[in-house]
Coordinates of C-alpha atoms in Angstrom, one line a residue:
X1 CA 45.1 -49.9 -10.7
X2 CA 42.6 -48.4 -8.3
X3 CA 38.8 -48.9 -9.1
X4 CA 37.3 -46.1 -11.1
X5 CA 33.7 -44.7 -11.1
X6 CA 31.5 -46.3 -13.7
X7 CA 28.9 -43.6 -13.6
X8 CA 28.5 -40.0 -12.5
X9 CA 28.0 -39.7 -8.8
X10 CA 29.2 -37.5 -6.0
X11 CA 32.4 -39.6 -5.6
X12 CA 33.2 -39.0 -9.3
X13 CA 32.7 -35.3 -8.9
X14 CA 35.0 -35.4 -5.8
X15 CA 37.7 -37.3 -7.7
X16 CA 37.4 -35.0 -10.7
X17 CA 38.0 -31.9 -8.6
X18 CA 41.1 -33.5 -6.9
X19 CA 42.6 -34.6 -10.3
X20 CA 41.8 -31.2 -11.9
X21 CA 43.5 -29.3 -9.0
X22 CA 46.6 -31.5 -9.3
X23 CA 46.7 -31.1 -13.1
X24 CA 46.4 -27.3 -12.9
X25 CA 49.0 -27.2 -10.1
X26 CA 51.4 -29.0 -12.4
X27 CA 50.6 -26.8 -15.4
X28 CA 50.1 -23.5 -13.6
X29 CA 53.5 -21.9 -14.5
X30 CA 53.3 -23.1 -18.0
X31 CA 49.8 -21.6 -18.4
X32 CA 50.9 -18.4 -16.8
X33 CA 53.8 -18.2 -19.2
X34 CA 51.6 -18.4 -22.3
X35 CA 48.9 -15.9 -21.1
X36 CA 48.7 -13.1 -23.6
X37 CA 45.0 -12.7 -24.1
X38 CA 42.9 -10.7 -23.2
X39 CA 45.7 -9.2 -21.0
X40 CA 49.3 -10.5 -20.9
X41 CA 49.4 -10.4 -17.1
X42 CA 50.7 -13.9 -16.7
X43 CA 48.2 -15.2 -14.1
X44 CA 45.7 -17.4 -16.1
X45 CA 47.1 -20.6 -14.7
X46 CA 47.2 -19.3 -11.1
X47 CA 43.6 -18.0 -11.5
X48 CA 42.3 -21.3 -12.8
X49 CA 44.1 -23.2 -10.0
X50 CA 42.6 -20.9 -7.3
X51 CA 39.1 -21.3 -8.8
X52 CA 39.3 -25.0 -8.8
X53 CA 40.8 -25.1 -5.3
X54 CA 37.7 -23.2 -4.1
X55 CA 35.5 -25.7 -5.9
X56 CA 37.3 -28.6 -4.4
X57 CA 37.1 -27.2 -0.9
X58 CA 33.3 -26.8 -1.3
X59 CA 32.9 -30.4 -2.4
X60 CA 35.1 -31.6 0.5
X61 CA 32.9 -29.7 2.9
X62 CA 29.9 -31.6 1.6
X63 CA 31.6 -34.9 2.1
X64 CA 32.8 -33.9 5.6
X65 CA 29.3 -32.9 6.6
X66 CA 27.9 -36.1 5.3
X67 CA 30.5 -38.1 7.2
X68 CA 29.8 -36.3 10.3
X69 CA 26.0 -37.0 10.0
X70 CA 26.7 -40.6 9.3
X71 CA 28.7 -40.9 12.4
X72 CA 31.9 -41.9 10.7
X73 CA 30.7 -45.5 10.0
X74 CA 33.1 -47.7 8.1
X75 CA 32.2 -49.1 4.7
X76 CA 33.8 -51.5 2.2
X77 CA 36.5 -49.9 0.1
X78 CA 35.2 -48.0 -2.9
X79 CA 36.7 -46.2 -5.8
X80 CA 39.8 -44.2 -4.9
X81 CA 38.1 -40.9 -5.6
X82 CA 40.6 -38.4 -4.3
X83 CA 44.2 -38.2 -4.6
X84 CA 44.9 -36.8 -1.1
X85 CA 47.0 -33.9 0.0
X86 CA 49.2 -33.9 -3.1
X87 CA 46.3 -33.0 -5.2
X88 CA 45.3 -30.2 -2.8
X89 CA 48.8 -28.7 -2.8
X90 CA 48.7 -28.3 1.0
X91 CA 45.1 -27.3 1.3
X92 CA 43.7 -28.7 4.5
X93 CA 40.9 -31.2 3.7
X94 CA 41.3 -34.2 5.9
X95 CA 37.7 -35.1 4.9
X96 CA 39.1 -35.5 1.4
X97 CA 40.6 -38.9 2.4
X98 CA 37.2 -40.3 3.3
X99 CA 36.2 -42.1 0.2
X100 CA 39.5 -43.8 -0.4
X101 CA 39.4 -45.1 3.1
X102 CA 35.7 -46.1 2.9
X103 CA 34.4 -44.4 6.0
X104 CA 30.7 -43.9 5.1
X105 CA 28.4 -46.5 3.5
X106 CA 26.7 -43.9 1.2
X107 CA 28.1 -40.7 -0.1
X108 CA 26.3 -37.4 -0.6
X109 CA 23.9 -37.0 -3.5
X110 CA 25.1 -36.1 -6.9
X111 CA 23.1 -32.9 -6.8
X112 CA 24.7 -31.8 -3.6
X113 CA 28.2 -32.4 -4.9
X114 CA 27.8 -30.7 -8.2
X115 CA 25.9 -27.7 -6.6
X116 CA 28.8 -27.4 -4.1
X117 CA 31.4 -27.6 -6.9
X118 CA 29.7 -24.9 -9.0
X119 CA 29.0 -22.6 -5.9
X120 CA 32.6 -23.0 -4.7
X121 CA 34.0 -22.1 -8.2
X122 CA 31.5 -19.1 -8.4
X123 CA 32.7 -17.5 -5.1
X124 CA 36.3 -18.3 -5.7
X125 CA 36.5 -17.4 -9.4
X126 CA 39.7 -15.4 -10.3
X127 CA 40.3 -13.6 -13.5
X128 CA 38.6 -13.8 -16.9
X129 CA 39.3 -17.5 -17.4
X130 CA 38.4 -18.5 -13.9
X131 CA 35.1 -16.8 -14.1
X132 CA 34.3 -18.6 -17.3
X133 CA 35.3 -21.9 -15.8
X134 CA 32.9 -21.2 -13.0
X135 CA 30.1 -20.8 -15.4
X136 CA 31.1 -23.9 -17.3
X137 CA 30.8 -25.9 -14.0
X138 CA 27.5 -24.2 -13.2
X139 CA 26.2 -25.3 -16.6
X140 CA 27.1 -28.8 -15.9
X141 CA 25.5 -28.7 -12.5
X142 CA 22.2 -27.5 -14.1
X143 CA 22.0 -30.8 -16.0
X144 CA 23.4 -33.2 -13.5
X145 CA 21.3 -31.9 -10.6
X146 CA 18.0 -31.4 -12.6
X147 CA 14.8 -32.6 -11.0
X148 CA 13.4 -34.9 -13.7
X149 CA 12.6 -38.5 -14.2
X150 CA 15.7 -38.9 -16.5
X151 CA 19.0 -39.7 -14.9
X152 CA 22.1 -38.1 -16.2
X153 CA 24.8 -40.3 -14.6
X154 CA 25.9 -42.2 -17.8
X155 CA 27.9 -41.1 -20.8
X156 CA 24.9 -39.5 -22.4
X157 CA 24.3 -37.4 -19.4
X158 CA 27.8 -36.3 -19.3
X159 CA 27.6 -35.3 -22.9
X160 CA 24.4 -33.2 -22.2
X161 CA 26.2 -31.6 -19.2
X162 CA 29.3 -30.6 -21.3
X163 CA 26.9 -29.1 -23.9
X164 CA 25.0 -27.0 -21.4
X165 CA 28.3 -25.9 -19.9
X166 CA 29.7 -24.7 -23.2
X167 CA 26.4 -22.9 -24.1
X168 CA 26.0 -21.2 -20.8
X169 CA 29.6 -20.0 -20.7
X170 CA 29.2 -18.5 -24.1
X171 CA 26.0 -16.6 -23.1
X172 CA 27.8 -15.3 -20.0
X173 CA 30.5 -13.4 -22.1
X174 CA 29.0 -10.3 -23.4
X175 CA 31.1 -10.3 -26.6
X176 CA 32.4 -13.9 -27.3
X177 CA 35.6 -14.2 -29.2
X178 CA 36.8 -17.3 -31.1
X179 CA 40.2 -18.7 -30.4
X180 CA 39.6 -18.6 -26.6
X181 CA 38.5 -21.0 -23.9
X182 CA 34.8 -20.6 -25.3
X183 CA 36.0 -22.2 -28.6
X184 CA 37.7 -25.0 -26.7
X185 CA 34.6 -25.6 -24.6
X186 CA 32.3 -25.7 -27.6
X187 CA 34.6 -28.1 -29.5
X188 CA 34.7 -30.4 -26.3
X189 CA 30.9 -30.4 -26.2
X190 CA 30.6 -31.1 -29.9
X191 CA 32.9 -34.1 -29.7
X192 CA 31.1 -35.4 -26.5
X193 CA 27.7 -35.1 -28.3
X194 CA 28.9 -37.4 -31.1
X195 CA 30.5 -40.0 -28.8
X196 CA 28.9 -43.2 -27.7
X197 CA 29.7 -45.4 -24.7
X198 CA 30.3 -44.8 -21.0
X199 CA 31.5 -41.8 -19.2
X200 CA 35.1 -42.7 -19.9
X201 CA 34.5 -42.8 -23.6
X202 CA 32.6 -39.5 -23.6
X203 CA 35.2 -37.8 -21.4
X204 CA 38.0 -38.9 -23.7
X205 CA 36.1 -37.7 -26.8
X206 CA 35.6 -34.3 -25.1
X207 CA 39.3 -34.1 -24.2
X208 CA 40.4 -34.9 -27.8
X209 CA 38.0 -32.4 -29.3
X210 CA 39.2 -29.7 -26.8
X211 CA 42.9 -30.6 -27.6
X212 CA 42.4 -30.2 -31.3
X213 CA 40.5 -27.0 -30.9
X214 CA 43.3 -25.6 -28.7
X215 CA 45.9 -26.4 -31.3
X216 CA 43.9 -24.3 -33.8
X217 CA 43.5 -21.2 -31.6
X218 CA 46.5 -19.3 -32.9
X219 CA 45.0 -19.2 -36.3
X220 CA 41.9 -17.5 -34.8
X221 CA 43.5 -14.8 -32.7
X222 CA 46.3 -12.8 -34.1
X223 CA 47.9 -12.0 -30.7
X224 CA 48.4 -15.8 -30.1
X225 CA 49.9 -16.3 -33.5
X226 CA 52.4 -13.5 -33.0
X227 CA 53.4 -14.9 -29.6
X228 CA 53.5 -18.4 -31.0
X229 CA 51.3 -19.9 -28.3
X230 CA 47.9 -21.4 -27.8
X231 CA 45.2 -19.7 -25.7
X232 CA 46.0 -20.0 -22.0
X233 CA 42.5 -20.4 -20.7
X234 CA 41.8 -23.1 -23.3
X235 CA 45.0 -24.9 -22.2
X236 CA 43.7 -24.8 -18.6
X237 CA 40.3 -26.3 -19.8
X238 CA 42.1 -29.1 -21.6
X239 CA 43.9 -29.9 -18.3
X240 CA 40.5 -30.0 -16.5
X241 CA 39.1 -32.3 -19.2
X242 CA 42.2 -34.5 -19.0
X243 CA 41.3 -34.8 -15.2
X244 CA 37.8 -35.9 -16.2
X245 CA 39.4 -38.6 -18.3
X246 CA 41.5 -39.8 -15.5
X247 CA 38.5 -39.9 -13.2
X248 CA 36.6 -42.3 -15.4
X249 CA 39.6 -44.3 -16.8
X250 CA 42.2 -44.3 -14.2
X251 CA 44.7 -43.0 -16.6
X252 CA 45.8 -39.4 -17.2
X253 CA 46.2 -38.4 -20.9
X254 CA 49.9 -37.9 -21.7
X255 CA 51.1 -34.4 -21.1
X256 CA 53.1 -34.5 -24.4
X257 CA 49.7 -34.5 -26.2
X258 CA 48.7 -31.1 -25.0
X259 CA 49.7 -28.3 -27.4
X260 CA 51.4 -25.3 -25.8
X261 CA 53.3 -23.7 -28.6
X262 CA 51.7 -22.9 -31.8
X263 CA 52.4 -25.6 -34.3
X264 CA 53.7 -27.9 -31.6
X265 CA 51.8 -30.8 -30.1
X266 CA 54.3 -31.3 -27.3
X267 CA 55.9 -29.8 -24.3
X268 CA 59.5 -30.1 -23.3
X269 CA 62.7 -28.1 -23.1
X270 CA 61.5 -25.6 -25.6
X271 CA 58.4 -24.8 -23.5
X272 CA 59.7 -24.4 -20.0
X273 CA 58.2 -21.5 -18.1
X274 CA 61.3 -19.3 -18.4
X275 CA 61.7 -19.9 -22.2
X276 CA 58.0 -19.4 -22.7
X277 CA 58.0 -16.1 -20.8
X278 CA 60.9 -14.8 -22.9
X279 CA 59.1 -15.8 -26.1
X280 CA 55.8 -14.2 -25.1
X281 CA 57.5 -11.0 -23.9
X282 CA 59.1 -10.6 -27.3
X283 CA 55.8 -10.9 -29.1
X284 CA 53.0 -9.4 -27.0
X285 CA 53.9 -5.8 -28.1
X286 CA 52.1 -4.8 -31.2
X287 CA 54.3 -4.3 -34.3
X288 CA 54.5 -0.7 -35.4
X289 CA 51.4 0.5 -37.2
X290 CA 49.2 -2.3 -35.8
X291 CA 46.4 -2.0 -33.3
X292 CA 45.6 -4.8 -30.9
X293 CA 42.2 -6.2 -29.9
X294 CA 40.2 -5.9 -26.7
X295 CA 38.6 -8.9 -25.2
X296 CA 35.4 -8.5 -27.2
X297 CA 37.4 -8.6 -30.5
X298 CA 37.1 -4.9 -31.2
X299 CA 40.2 -2.8 -31.9
X300 CA 41.9 -1.3 -28.9
X301 CA 42.9 2.3 -28.9
X302 CA 46.5 3.2 -29.5
X303 CA 46.8 4.3 -25.8
X304 CA 46.1 0.7 -24.8
X305 CA 43.2 -1.0 -23.0
X306 CA 41.6 -0.3 -19.7
X307 CA 43.7 0.2 -16.6
X308 CA 41.8 -1.8 -14.0
X309 CA 40.4 -5.4 -13.6
X310 CA 37.3 -5.2 -11.3
X311 CA 35.8 -8.4 -9.8
X312 CA 33.1 -8.8 -7.3
X313 CA 30.3 -11.1 -6.1
X314 CA 26.9 -9.6 -6.4
X315 CA 23.6 -10.4 -4.7
X316 CA 21.0 -9.1 -7.2
X317 CA 17.8 -10.1 -9.1
X318 CA 18.0 -11.1 -12.8
X319 CA 16.4 -7.9 -14.1
X320 CA 18.9 -5.8 -12.3
X321 CA 21.8 -7.9 -13.6
X322 CA 20.6 -7.4 -17.2
X323 CA 20.8 -3.6 -16.7
X324 CA 24.2 -4.0 -15.1
X325 CA 25.6 -5.9 -18.2
X326 CA 24.6 -2.9 -20.3
X327 CA 26.1 -0.4 -17.9
X328 CA 29.4 -2.3 -17.6
X329 CA 29.5 -2.9 -21.3
X330 CA 29.6 0.8 -21.9
X331 CA 32.4 1.2 -19.3
X332 CA 35.0 -1.3 -20.5
X333 CA 35.7 -4.7 -22.0
X334 CA 36.4 -8.3 -21.0
X335 CA 32.9 -8.3 -19.4
X336 CA 31.8 -11.7 -18.0
X337 CA 28.9 -12.0 -15.6
X338 CA 28.2 -15.5 -14.4
X339 CA 25.9 -17.1 -11.8
X340 CA 22.2 -17.0 -11.2
X341 CA 19.6 -17.6 -8.4
X342 CA 20.5 -14.3 -6.8
X343 CA 24.3 -14.7 -6.7
X344 CA 26.6 -13.5 -9.5
X345 CA 30.3 -13.1 -10.2
X346 CA 31.1 -10.0 -12.2
X347 CA 34.4 -9.5 -14.1
X348 CA 35.3 -6.5 -16.2
X349 CA 38.2 -4.4 -17.4
X350 CA 37.7 -0.6 -17.1
X351 CA 39.4 2.7 -16.6
X352 CA 37.0 3.9 -14.0
X353 CA 37.0 1.2 -11.3
X354 CA 34.8 3.3 -9.0
X355 CA 32.0 3.5 -11.7
X356 CA 32.1 -0.3 -12.1
X357 CA 31.6 -0.8 -8.4
X358 CA 28.9 1.8 -8.2
X359 CA 27.1 0.1 -11.0
X360 CA 27.1 -3.0 -8.8
X361 CA 25.7 -1.1 -5.9
X362 CA 22.9 0.1 -8.1
X363 CA 22.1 -3.4 -9.1
X364 CA 22.3 -5.1 -5.7
X365 CA 24.9 -5.7 -3.0
X366 CA 28.4 -6.2 -4.3
X367 CA 31.0 -7.7 -1.9
X368 CA 34.4 -9.5 -2.1
X369 CA 35.4 -6.6 -4.3
X370 CA 38.9 -7.0 -5.9
X371 CA 40.4 -4.2 -8.0
X372 CA 43.7 -4.9 -9.7
X373 CA 45.7 -2.2 -11.6
X374 CA 47.3 -3.4 -14.7
X375 CA 51.0 -2.5 -14.0
X376 CA 53.9 -1.9 -16.2
X377 CA 54.4 -5.7 -16.8
X378 CA 51.3 -6.3 -18.9
X379 CA 50.2 -5.7 -22.5
X380 CA 47.7 -2.9 -21.7
X381 CA 50.5 -0.5 -20.5
X382 CA 53.6 -1.8 -22.3
X383 CA 55.0 0.3 -25.0
X384 CA 57.7 -0.7 -27.5
X385 CA 60.2 -3.2 -26.4
X386 CA 60.1 -6.0 -23.9
X387 CA 58.3 -5.8 -20.6
X388 CA 60.4 -4.6 -17.7
X389 CA 61.2 -7.1 -15.0
X390 CA 60.2 -5.8 -11.5
X391 CA 63.1 -6.1 -9.1
X392 CA 62.4 -8.1 -5.9
X393 CA 62.2 -6.1 -2.7
X394 CA 64.3 -7.4 0.2
X395 CA 61.5 -8.0 2.7
X396 CA 57.7 -8.0 2.9
X397 CA 54.9 -8.8 5.2
X398 CA 51.9 -10.9 4.0
X399 CA 48.9 -10.8 6.3
X400 CA 45.4 -12.4 6.4
X401 CA 42.9 -9.8 7.5
X402 CA 39.1 -10.2 8.3
X403 CA 37.7 -6.9 6.9
X404 CA 38.2 -4.2 4.3
X405 CA 39.0 -1.5 7.0
X406 CA 41.8 -3.6 8.4
X407 CA 43.0 -4.4 4.9
X408 CA 43.4 -0.8 4.3
X409 CA 45.3 -0.3 7.6
X410 CA 47.6 -3.2 6.9
X411 CA 48.2 -2.0 3.3
X412 CA 49.1 1.6 4.6
X413 CA 51.7 0.0 6.8
X414 CA 53.2 -1.7 3.8
X415 CA 51.7 -5.2 4.1
X416 CA 50.4 -7.4 1.2
X417 CA 46.9 -8.5 2.4
X418 CA 44.5 -11.4 1.8
X419 CA 41.0 -10.7 2.7
X420 CA 39.3 -13.4 4.8
X421 CA 35.5 -13.0 4.9
X422 CA 33.2 -14.5 7.5
X423 CA 32.8 -18.2 6.7
X424 CA 35.2 -18.1 3.8
X425 CA 38.8 -18.7 5.0
X426 CA 41.5 -18.3 2.3
X427 CA 43.0 -21.4 0.8
X428 CA 46.7 -22.1 0.8
X429 CA 46.9 -21.2 -2.9
X430 CA 45.6 -17.7 -2.1
X431 CA 48.3 -17.2 0.5
X432 CA 51.0 -18.5 -2.0
X433 CA 49.7 -16.1 -4.6
X434 CA 50.0 -13.2 -2.1
X435 CA 53.6 -14.2 -1.3
X436 CA 54.3 -14.1 -5.0
X437 CA 52.5 -10.7 -5.3
X438 CA 54.7 -9.3 -2.5
X439 CA 57.7 -10.1 -4.8
X440 CA 60.3 -10.2 -2.0
X441 CA 63.2 -12.3 -1.2
X442 CA 62.1 -12.6 2.5
X443 CA 58.5 -12.7 3.7
X444 CA 56.9 -12.6 7.2
X445 CA 53.6 -14.3 7.0
X446 CA 50.8 -13.4 9.6
X447 CA 47.7 -15.8 9.4
X448 CA 46.0 -13.8 12.2
X449 CA 43.7 -16.8 12.9
X450 CA 44.4 -19.9 14.9
X451 CA 42.5 -22.1 12.4
X452 CA 44.6 -20.9 9.5
X453 CA 48.0 -21.9 11.0
X454 CA 48.1 -25.2 9.0
X455 CA 47.0 -23.5 5.9
X456 CA 49.6 -20.8 6.3
X457 CA 52.3 -23.4 7.1
X458 CA 51.5 -25.2 3.8
X459 CA 51.7 -21.9 1.9
X460 CA 55.0 -21.1 3.5
X461 CA 56.4 -24.4 2.5
X462 CA 55.3 -24.0 -1.0
X463 CA 56.8 -20.5 -1.2
X464 CA 60.1 -21.8 0.1
X465 CA 60.3 -24.3 -2.8
X466 CA 60.1 -21.2 -5.1
X467 CA 63.2 -19.7 -3.4
X468 CA 61.5 -17.3 -0.9
X469 CA 62.6 -17.1 2.6
X470 CA 59.4 -17.3 4.7
X471 CA 58.9 -17.0 8.5
X472 CA 55.5 -17.8 9.8
X473 CA 54.5 -16.0 12.9
X474 CA 51.5 -17.8 14.4
X475 CA 49.2 -14.8 15.1
X476 CA 45.8 -15.9 16.2
X477 CA 44.0 -12.5 15.9
X478 CA 44.3 -9.4 13.6
X479 CA 45.1 -7.3 16.7
X480 CA 48.2 -9.5 17.3
X481 CA 49.1 -8.9 13.7
X482 CA 48.7 -5.1 14.3
X483 CA 51.2 -5.3 17.2
X484 CA 53.7 -7.4 15.1
X485 CA 53.4 -5.0 12.2
X486 CA 54.1 -2.0 14.5
X487 CA 57.5 -3.3 15.4
X488 CA 58.4 -4.5 11.9
X489 CA 61.7 -2.9 10.7
X490 CA 62.8 -4.1 7.2
X491 CA 66.3 -2.6 7.7
X492 CA 67.4 -5.0 10.5
X493 CA 68.5 -8.6 10.1
X494 CA 65.6 -11.0 9.1
X495 CA 65.9 -13.2 12.2
X496 CA 65.9 -10.2 14.5
X497 CA 62.9 -8.7 12.8
X498 CA 61.0 -12.0 13.1
X499 CA 61.9 -12.3 16.8
X500 CA 60.7 -8.8 17.6
X501 CA 57.5 -9.2 15.7
X502 CA 56.8 -12.6 17.3
X503 CA 57.4 -11.1 20.8
X504 CA 55.1 -8.2 20.1
X505 CA 52.3 -10.6 18.9
X506 CA 52.8 -12.9 21.8
X507 CA 52.6 -10.1 24.3
X508 CA 49.1 -9.0 23.0
X509 CA 46.1 -10.6 24.5
X510 CA 43.1 -10.7 22.2
X511 CA 39.3 -11.0 22.5
X512 CA 36.3 -10.5 20.4
X513 CA 32.5 -9.8 20.8
X514 CA 30.1 -11.6 18.6
X515 CA 26.5 -12.7 18.3
X516 CA 25.7 -16.4 19.1
X517 CA 24.2 -18.1 16.0
X518 CA 22.7 -21.0 17.9
X519 CA 22.2 -22.5 21.3
X520 CA 25.3 -24.2 22.6
X521 CA 27.3 -25.1 25.7
X522 CA 30.2 -22.8 26.5
X523 CA 32.8 -22.4 29.2
X524 CA 30.6 -19.6 30.6
X525 CA 27.5 -21.6 30.5
X526 CA 24.6 -22.2 28.0
X527 CA 24.1 -19.5 25.4
X528 CA 21.0 -19.0 23.2
X529 CA 20.9 -17.8 19.6
X530 CA 21.1 -14.0 19.6
X531 CA 23.1 -13.8 22.8
X532 CA 26.2 -11.5 22.9
X533 CA 29.4 -13.5 23.5
X534 CA 32.7 -12.2 24.8
X535 CA 35.6 -14.5 23.8
X536 CA 38.9 -14.2 25.4
X537 CA 41.8 -16.1 23.7
X538 CA 39.2 -18.1 21.8
X539 CA 37.1 -19.2 24.7
X540 CA 33.6 -17.8 25.8
X541 CA 34.2 -15.8 29.0
X542 CA 31.1 -13.6 29.1
X543 CA 27.5 -14.1 27.9
X544 CA 25.3 -11.0 27.8
X545 CA 22.3 -9.3 26.1
X546 CA 23.9 -5.9 25.5
X547 CA 26.9 -5.4 23.1
X548 CA 28.4 -2.5 25.1
X549 CA 28.0 -4.1 28.5
X550 CA 29.4 -7.3 27.3
X551 CA 32.4 -5.6 25.7
X552 CA 33.1 -3.6 28.9
X553 CA 33.1 -6.8 30.9
X554 CA 35.5 -8.5 28.6
X555 CA 37.8 -5.4 28.6
X556 CA 37.8 -5.3 32.4
X557 CA 38.8 -9.0 32.7
X558 CA 41.6 -8.4 30.2
X559 CA 43.0 -5.3 31.9
X560 CA 42.8 -6.9 35.3
X561 CA 46.1 -8.6 34.4
X562 CA 47.7 -5.2 33.4
X563 CA 48.3 -3.6 30.1
X564 CA 49.7 -0.5 28.4
X565 CA 47.8 -0.3 25.2
X566 CA 44.1 -1.2 24.2
X567 CA 43.3 -1.8 20.5
X568 CA 39.6 -1.7 19.4
X569 CA 38.6 -2.8 15.9
X570 CA 34.9 -2.0 15.2
X571 CA 32.8 -4.1 12.9
X572 CA 30.1 -2.6 10.7
X573 CA 27.4 -4.0 13.1
X574 CA 28.9 -2.6 16.2
X575 CA 26.9 0.2 18.0
X576 CA 28.1 3.7 17.1
X577 CA 28.6 4.7 20.7
X578 CA 30.6 1.7 21.9
X579 CA 34.1 3.0 21.1
X580 CA 33.6 6.2 22.9
X581 CA 32.2 4.4 25.9
X582 CA 35.1 1.9 26.2
X583 CA 37.7 4.7 25.7
X584 CA 36.1 6.7 28.6
X585 CA 36.0 3.5 30.8
X586 CA 39.7 3.0 30.2
X587 CA 40.6 6.6 30.9
X588 CA 38.6 6.6 34.1
X589 CA 39.7 3.3 35.6
X590 CA 43.1 2.4 34.1
X591 CA 45.8 5.1 34.4
X592 CA 48.6 5.2 31.7
X593 CA 46.7 2.9 29.4
X594 CA 46.2 4.3 25.9
X595 CA 43.4 3.3 23.5
X596 CA 43.4 3.2 19.7
X597 CA 40.3 2.6 17.6
X598 CA 40.1 1.3 14.0
X599 CA 37.2 0.5 11.7
X600 CA 37.4 -3.0 10.5
X601 CA 34.4 -3.1 8.1
X602 CA 32.6 -6.4 7.4
X603 CA 34.9 -8.5 9.7
X604 CA 32.4 -11.0 11.2
X605 CA 32.9 -10.0 14.8
X606 CA 31.2 -7.0 16.2
X607 CA 34.4 -5.9 18.0
X608 CA 38.0 -7.1 18.2
X609 CA 40.0 -6.2 21.3
X610 CA 43.8 -6.3 21.9
X611 CA 45.6 -5.5 25.1
X612 CA 49.4 -5.2 24.9

């Protein structure tokens, strides 16, 4: 048996993230299947997985940065703190192997690791349960990274952290309801507070307390009792706490000990995902004459609950967030606001999605805005009878895009999009979820970034195991994706369509204009922070001081080799006059070359250029 951590340190945090990600990966479909509250939209397991995947990636980045600073020095073998690529389910994190191979003599500080874990969960939180889990991790980080004379690396410290986690999560939910993940978290904290011994003993006590509370959730929420299942978010938290036990004992709690069906402390043939979905489908519709509950425990109207889920990150002061809570509370339900120190994650279910976003604008700067319409296959819009099963379409395109403007363009062309924000590349789990969302038998995947090729390949492989035929076209820029999408024809044979799209993408040269963040050596010479860089095919070709002049120089170099179509994608920070100037330049100097201009929004680069 590999060595296990004896105290809370950065390696233990890293191990916990890896084990939790693997546990949620195995339980994801089961958790999705029992998801009936607050909305029966069957995505709680997936949301929790993506939230923990983001936390794991953030912790891995801390270890990778520390290893780079340490120069990759070898060290004696230590605790096997991370379970490698299987735990990441294809997520690219080579640095995640470092501890098990003993590359650095001392790891990052505990405070750095827990802050990264909490921040990663906050920015990657999905859905109601994922948002609450992010606050649970933030509460733990507040204790474990506290500046004080007392250390919190032993069993007692772990108990204090679990207590703070449960309390802070409950405070983040505007109208807490018993029988949910909040109840399970509180029970775990109560059990941990009464436990004595090392971290392993406290973790096991928390797990057992959570498991018992989970089994009791159907008696606290009528919708769970009718469906014959336990709370999905609570089930996910039990999996996360089971990973904590594995971190400090080296042994994972038996899966059969985790209740899934009400009145059953087991999983098996009766609780496979297909059977659970069928059982839940038959029970989520309210019996005649009864009225359901909203997420805050109040009766829902007979017309059903809100139509939209709205989630966004928000940069705002505490006072503004307090006003925001009141505003959103009046607009809808399932309101959860988590975070602090100027960065918040806001989650709410509303009928007026625009008003919810406008409230965020009034409070501060909202971004990474996600609005999901509750379709015909969830409890808010389902009438009598079972939920209809949406038929798979024959073919779909899934694309990663760098800005909201391009996301709209791709969506109008029929693609399912994954938004990649500057410095926040999507994880493989997000791409897999987008493939599932496309609900097609055949999928063409466009990563639109050279650095995402391996991540996209892992997502494609996962989707293939789920019976989807996936073709990965290695597009390295969004303008190559535009060219591929322009020749996409769902009506022709899959192989022919993929060949045509690949050819169009390959025939498109790409460039971008951006601002240098620091002094560095480039193929065009030394650049200083603030210089304007023109990159062609990923390499710096032009260094200038003026955005328009640099862009013109880049475009001239690209058109010197010929071209028929120029695509310009403008970022929010690009000068207002640059598009007109470049269009005029093309008309005057390059006959028979057309130009098309799009607005990309917050895409990172000032300008993207494509030449076909």
